[in-house]
XYZ file of C-alpha atoms in Angstrom:
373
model
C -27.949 -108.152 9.383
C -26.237 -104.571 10.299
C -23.321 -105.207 7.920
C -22.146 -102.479 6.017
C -22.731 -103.453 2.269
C -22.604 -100.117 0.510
C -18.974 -98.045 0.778
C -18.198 -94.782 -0.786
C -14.362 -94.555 -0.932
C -12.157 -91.850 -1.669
C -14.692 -88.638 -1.856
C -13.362 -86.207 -4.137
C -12.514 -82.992 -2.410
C -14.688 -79.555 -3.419
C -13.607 -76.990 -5.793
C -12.204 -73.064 -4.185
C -15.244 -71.884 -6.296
C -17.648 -74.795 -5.094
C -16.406 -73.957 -1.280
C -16.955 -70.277 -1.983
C -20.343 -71.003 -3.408
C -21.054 -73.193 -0.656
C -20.033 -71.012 2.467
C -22.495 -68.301 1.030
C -25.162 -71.223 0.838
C -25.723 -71.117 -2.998
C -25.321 -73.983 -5.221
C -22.464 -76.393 -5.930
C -21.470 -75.851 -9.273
C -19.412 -79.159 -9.846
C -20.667 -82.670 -9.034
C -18.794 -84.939 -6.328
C -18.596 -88.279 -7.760
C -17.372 -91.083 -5.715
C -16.928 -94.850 -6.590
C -19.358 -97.477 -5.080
C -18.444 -101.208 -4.180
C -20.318 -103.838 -3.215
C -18.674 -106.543 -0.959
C -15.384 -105.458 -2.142
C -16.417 -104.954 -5.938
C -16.944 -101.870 -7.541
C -20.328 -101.674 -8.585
C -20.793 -98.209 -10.589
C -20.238 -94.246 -8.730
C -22.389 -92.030 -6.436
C -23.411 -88.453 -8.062
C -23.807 -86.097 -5.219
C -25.491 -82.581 -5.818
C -26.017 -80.170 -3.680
C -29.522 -77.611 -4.047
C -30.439 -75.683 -1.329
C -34.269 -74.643 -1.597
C -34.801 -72.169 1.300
C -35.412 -69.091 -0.443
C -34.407 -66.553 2.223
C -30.796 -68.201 1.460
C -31.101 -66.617 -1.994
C -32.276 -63.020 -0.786
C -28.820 -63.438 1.810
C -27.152 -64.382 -1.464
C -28.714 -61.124 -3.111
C -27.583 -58.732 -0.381
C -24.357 -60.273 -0.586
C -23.640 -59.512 -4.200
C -25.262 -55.921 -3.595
C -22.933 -55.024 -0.738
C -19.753 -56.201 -2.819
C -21.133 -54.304 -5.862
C -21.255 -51.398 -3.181
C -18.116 -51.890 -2.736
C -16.765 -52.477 -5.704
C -18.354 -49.087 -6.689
C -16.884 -47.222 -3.985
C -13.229 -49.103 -4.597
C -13.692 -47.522 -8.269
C -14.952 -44.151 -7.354
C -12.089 -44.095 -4.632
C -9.680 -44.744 -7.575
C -11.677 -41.874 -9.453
C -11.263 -39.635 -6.578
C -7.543 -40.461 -6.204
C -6.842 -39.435 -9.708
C -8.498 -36.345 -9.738
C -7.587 -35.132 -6.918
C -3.917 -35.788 -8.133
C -4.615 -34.140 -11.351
C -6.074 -30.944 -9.058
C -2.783 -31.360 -6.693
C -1.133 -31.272 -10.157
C -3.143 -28.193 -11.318
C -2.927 -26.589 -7.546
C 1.406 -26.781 -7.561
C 1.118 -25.024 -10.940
C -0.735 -22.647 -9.817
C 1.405 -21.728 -6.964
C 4.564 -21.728 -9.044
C 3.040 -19.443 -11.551
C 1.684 -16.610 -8.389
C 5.351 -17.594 -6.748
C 6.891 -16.350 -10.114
C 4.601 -13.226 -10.192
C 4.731 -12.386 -6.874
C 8.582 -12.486 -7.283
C 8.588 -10.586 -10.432
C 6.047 -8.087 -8.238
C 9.135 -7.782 -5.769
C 11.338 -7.257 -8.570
C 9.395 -4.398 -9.875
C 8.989 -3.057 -6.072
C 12.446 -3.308 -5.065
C 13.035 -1.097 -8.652
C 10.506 1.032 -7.840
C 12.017 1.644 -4.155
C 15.332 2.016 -5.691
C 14.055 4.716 -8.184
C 11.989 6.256 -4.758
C 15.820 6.146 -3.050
C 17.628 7.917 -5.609
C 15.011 10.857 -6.082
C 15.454 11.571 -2.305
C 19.407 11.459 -2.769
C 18.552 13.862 -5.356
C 16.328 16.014 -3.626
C 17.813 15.707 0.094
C 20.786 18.969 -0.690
C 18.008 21.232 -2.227
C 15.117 21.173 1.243
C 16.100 22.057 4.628
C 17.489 24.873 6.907
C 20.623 27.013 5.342
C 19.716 30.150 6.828
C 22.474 31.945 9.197
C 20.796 34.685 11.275
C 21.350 35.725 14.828
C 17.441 37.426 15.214
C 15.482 35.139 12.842
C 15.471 31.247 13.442
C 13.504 29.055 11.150
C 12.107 25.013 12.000
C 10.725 22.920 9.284
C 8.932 19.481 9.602
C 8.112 17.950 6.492
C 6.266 14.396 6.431
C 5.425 12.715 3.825
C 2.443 10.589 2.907
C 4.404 7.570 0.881
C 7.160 5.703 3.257
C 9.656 3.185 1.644
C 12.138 0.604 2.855
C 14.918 0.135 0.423
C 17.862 -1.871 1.820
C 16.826 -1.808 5.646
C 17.039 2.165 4.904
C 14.064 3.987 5.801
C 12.883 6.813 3.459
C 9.845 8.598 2.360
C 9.075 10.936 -0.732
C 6.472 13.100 -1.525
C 5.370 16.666 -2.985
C 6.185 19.163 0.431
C 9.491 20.728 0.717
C 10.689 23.538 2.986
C 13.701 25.694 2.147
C 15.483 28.742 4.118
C 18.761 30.089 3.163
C 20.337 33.498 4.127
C 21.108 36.155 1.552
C 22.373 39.919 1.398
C 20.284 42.927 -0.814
C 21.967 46.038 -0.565
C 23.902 44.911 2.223
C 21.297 44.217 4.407
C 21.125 40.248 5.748
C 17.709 39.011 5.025
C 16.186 35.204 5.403
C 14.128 33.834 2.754
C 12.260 30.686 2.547
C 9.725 28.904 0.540
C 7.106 25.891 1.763
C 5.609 24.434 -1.315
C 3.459 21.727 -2.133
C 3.917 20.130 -5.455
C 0.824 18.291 -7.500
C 0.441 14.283 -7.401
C 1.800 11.623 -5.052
C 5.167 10.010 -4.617
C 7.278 10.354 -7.757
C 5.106 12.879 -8.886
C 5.310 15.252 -6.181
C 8.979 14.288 -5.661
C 9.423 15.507 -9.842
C 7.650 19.188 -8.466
C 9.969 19.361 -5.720
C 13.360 18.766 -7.394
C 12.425 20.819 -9.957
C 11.243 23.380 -7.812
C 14.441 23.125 -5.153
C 17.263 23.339 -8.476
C 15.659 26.502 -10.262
C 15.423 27.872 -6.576
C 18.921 27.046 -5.558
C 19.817 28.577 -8.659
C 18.615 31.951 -8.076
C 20.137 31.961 -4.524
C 23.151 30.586 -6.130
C 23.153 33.865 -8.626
C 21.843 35.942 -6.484
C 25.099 35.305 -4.019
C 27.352 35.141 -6.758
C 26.171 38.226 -8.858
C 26.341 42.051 -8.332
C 23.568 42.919 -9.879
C 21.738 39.750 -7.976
C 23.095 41.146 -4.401
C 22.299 44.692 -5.349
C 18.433 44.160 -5.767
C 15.319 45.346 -3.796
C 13.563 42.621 -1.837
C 10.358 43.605 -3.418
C 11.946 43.328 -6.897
C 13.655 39.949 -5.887
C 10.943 38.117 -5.140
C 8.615 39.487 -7.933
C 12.029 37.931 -10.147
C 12.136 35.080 -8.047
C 8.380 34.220 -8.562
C 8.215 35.116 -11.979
C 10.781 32.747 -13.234
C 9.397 29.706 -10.843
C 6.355 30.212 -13.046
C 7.745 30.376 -16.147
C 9.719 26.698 -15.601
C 6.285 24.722 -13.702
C 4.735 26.714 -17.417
C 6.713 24.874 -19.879
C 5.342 21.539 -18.147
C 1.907 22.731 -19.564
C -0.652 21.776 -17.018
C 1.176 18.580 -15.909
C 2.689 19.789 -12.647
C 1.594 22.095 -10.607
C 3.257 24.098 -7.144
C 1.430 26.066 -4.408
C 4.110 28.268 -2.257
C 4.347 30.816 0.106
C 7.591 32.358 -0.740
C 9.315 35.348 1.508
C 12.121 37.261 2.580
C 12.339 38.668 6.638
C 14.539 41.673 6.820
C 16.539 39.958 10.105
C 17.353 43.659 11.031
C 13.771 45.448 11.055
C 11.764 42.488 10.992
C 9.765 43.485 7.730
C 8.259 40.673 6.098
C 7.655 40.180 2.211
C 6.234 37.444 0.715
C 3.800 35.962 -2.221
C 0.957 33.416 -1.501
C -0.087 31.022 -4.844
C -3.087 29.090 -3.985
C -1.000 27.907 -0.478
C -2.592 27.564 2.495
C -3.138 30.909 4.384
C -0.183 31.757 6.654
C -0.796 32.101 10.207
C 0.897 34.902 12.645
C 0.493 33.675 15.688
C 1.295 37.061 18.750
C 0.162 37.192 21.722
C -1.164 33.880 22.560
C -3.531 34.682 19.406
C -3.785 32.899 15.924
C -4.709 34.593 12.852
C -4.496 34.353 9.137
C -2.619 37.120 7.741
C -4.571 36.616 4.377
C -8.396 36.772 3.500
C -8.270 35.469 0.387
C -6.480 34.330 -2.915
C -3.618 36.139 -4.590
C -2.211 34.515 -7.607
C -2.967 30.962 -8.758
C -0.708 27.931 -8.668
C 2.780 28.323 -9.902
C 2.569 26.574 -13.538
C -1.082 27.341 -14.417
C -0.681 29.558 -17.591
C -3.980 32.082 -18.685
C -4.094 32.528 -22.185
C -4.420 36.244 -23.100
C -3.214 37.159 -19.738
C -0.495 39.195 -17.832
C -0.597 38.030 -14.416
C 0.205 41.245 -12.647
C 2.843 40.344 -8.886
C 2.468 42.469 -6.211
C 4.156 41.701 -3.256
C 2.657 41.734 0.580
C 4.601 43.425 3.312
C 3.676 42.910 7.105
C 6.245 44.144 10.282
C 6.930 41.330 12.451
C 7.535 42.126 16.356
C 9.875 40.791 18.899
C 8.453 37.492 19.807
C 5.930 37.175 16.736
C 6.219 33.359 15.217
C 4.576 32.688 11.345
C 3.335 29.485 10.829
C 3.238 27.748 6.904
C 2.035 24.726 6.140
C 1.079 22.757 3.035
C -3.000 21.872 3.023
C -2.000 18.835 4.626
C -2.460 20.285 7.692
C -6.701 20.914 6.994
C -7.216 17.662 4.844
C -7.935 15.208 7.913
C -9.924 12.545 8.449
C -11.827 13.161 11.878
C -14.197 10.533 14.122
C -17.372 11.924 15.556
C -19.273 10.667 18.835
C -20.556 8.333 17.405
C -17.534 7.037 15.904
C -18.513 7.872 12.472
C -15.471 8.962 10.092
C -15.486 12.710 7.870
C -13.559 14.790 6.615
C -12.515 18.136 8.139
C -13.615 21.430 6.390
C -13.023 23.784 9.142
C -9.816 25.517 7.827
C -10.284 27.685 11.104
C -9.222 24.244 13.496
C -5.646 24.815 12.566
C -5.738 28.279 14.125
C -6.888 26.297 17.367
C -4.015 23.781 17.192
C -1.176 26.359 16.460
C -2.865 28.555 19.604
C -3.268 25.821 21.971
C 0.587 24.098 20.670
C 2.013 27.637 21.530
C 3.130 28.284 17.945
C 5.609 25.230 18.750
C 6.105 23.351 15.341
C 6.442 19.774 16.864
C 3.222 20.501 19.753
C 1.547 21.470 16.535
C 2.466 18.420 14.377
C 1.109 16.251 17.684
C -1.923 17.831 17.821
C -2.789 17.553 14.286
C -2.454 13.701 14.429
C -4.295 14.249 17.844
C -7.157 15.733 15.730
C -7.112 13.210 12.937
C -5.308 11.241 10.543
C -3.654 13.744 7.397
C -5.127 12.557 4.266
C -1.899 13.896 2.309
C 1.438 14.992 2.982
C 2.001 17.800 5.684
C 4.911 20.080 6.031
C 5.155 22.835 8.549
C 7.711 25.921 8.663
C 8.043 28.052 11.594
C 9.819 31.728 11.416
C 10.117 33.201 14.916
């Protein structure tokens, strides 16, 4: 008669899980259970469950729990990631504080090292250069070496070249004599050749000033002393360090020329707008190397400069270059004969020559140049 006669009252409400479930159309896990009355009386409860039987809901279901596995599994590897790369980070900033530490205890050792480089050029600086007083023979020296330092904003550089004049009287007579020498090995190597080489040489000018029998000696004789005793110190070093020189006296009155080639370069005499090596070939070997057995007999070359004659030294820096061809292909100069070129076409000026030498090429060692005009 359209009167209600069944009521469910009071529905109990779903579970979070059940709603979950539900929303992703799965299953209800629970059962709602509500009471049932009949004309007012209570008359027993409704069960309700809930099945869903369409089967594509399932496979949605499946690629549900596959994507949150997904990502899940990248949540977890993200975590994995996080903590390695921190342990890398870790590794990484010790690292960098162990190469921080060596590259300071590299600076350290440089800084000492320049400090040692400073001191043998204190050492070294009053021995090398231009003493000479003469009023008809004037001498120039450029000396450049290979290794350049910076030690407390100072700028230095040391090496194996020195150049030395100084002025001395023989019999009364005023005479110039100089040495250019190239010692064996690089930086503090060469720099040990040189200061041994410029105290035993200061020493004999020193005695030879200060002496009679020094100041009353033939030039000849005096540099056959001179050379002599060179030898016998760069001897006791057995091997170990070696000197090339040209070593000479001018007569500043006459102009005659003496001097003693040992393995050096070949010295140029540049007159006339003409270059040409006043020696054809080797003399005596490097001062130090020691022949068992035998007597290295000195002789001593003479030559008579002229008014307006210039001789040009220079260690074998000035040959070892490292020259570009057309094609821009890099080797090594062999032509010892290029150096007469340069010193004709600088004029037998020492700095025009230096330019054109770097014009040339690149030196592969240290150069020094002496002039005596």
């Amino acid at each position: 008669n359209g009167q209600e006669f069944i009521q469910v009252q009071n529905p109990d409400a779903l579970g979070t899980l059940s709603k979950l479930l539900r929303y992703v159309a799965l299953v209800r896990i629970n059962t709602t259970t509500s009471p049932v009355n009949y004309r007012g009386q209570p008359i027993g409860q409704l069960e309700t469950r809930w099945v869903n039987t369409n089967i594509y809901v399932y496979m949605y279901a499946l690629v549900m729990v596959a994507l949150l596995g997904l990502i899940a599994r990248y949540y977890l590897s993200i975590i994995e990631n996080r903590r390695a790369l921190a342990a890398k980070n870790s590794e990484l900033n010790q690292e960098i504080t162990e190469r921080r530490r060596a590259m300071e205890q590299v600076q350290n050792l440089k800084i000492q090292q320049d400090g040692d480089y400073f001191l043998m050029t204190l050492l070294t600086r009053p021995l090398t250069g231009d003493h000479h007083r003469s009023e008809t023979v004037t001498v120039q020296s450029l000396v450049k070496e290979k290794k350049q330092f910076v030690f407390r904003q100072r700028h230095a550089e040391i090496g194996g070249d020195i150049c030395i004049s100084h002025s001395l009287e023989l019999y009364g007579r005023p005479y110039t004599v100089f040495i250019n020498a190239d010692a064996m090995g690089k930086s503090m190597q060469g720099a040990g050749g040189v200061l041994v080489l410029g105290s035993v040489f200061k020493t004999i000018i020193d005695r030879t000033q200060q002496t009679h029998q020094g100041r009353h000696t033939y030039p000849e004789q005096w540099i056959n002393h001179t050379f002599v005793e060179l030898n016998t110190v760069f001897e006791s070093f057995d091997g170990s360090m070696l000197v090339s020189c040209v070593l000479g006296l001018i007569d500043d009155m006459s102009g005659l020329l003496y001097y003693i080639n040992a393995e050096h370069p070949f010295s140029v005499l540049y007159r006339d707008g003409r270059a040409v090596f006043t020696e054809d070939q080797l003399s005596f070997r490097k001062l130090g190397v020691s022949v068992p057995g035998a007597n290295q007999e000195v002789w001593v070359r003479t030559m008579q400069l002229q008014p307006g004659d210039v001789m040009i030294l220079g260690s074998d820096g000035r040959d070892d270059l490292i020259m570009r061809d057309e094609s821009g292909e890099t080797y090594i100069n062999e032509d010892e004969r290029l150096f007469l070129t340069t010193v004709e076409q600088s004029e037998g000026q020492i700095q025009a020559i230096y330019d054109r030498i770097h014009a040339c090429g690149e030196p592969m060692d240290d150069l020094s140049l002496m002039r005596l005009a």
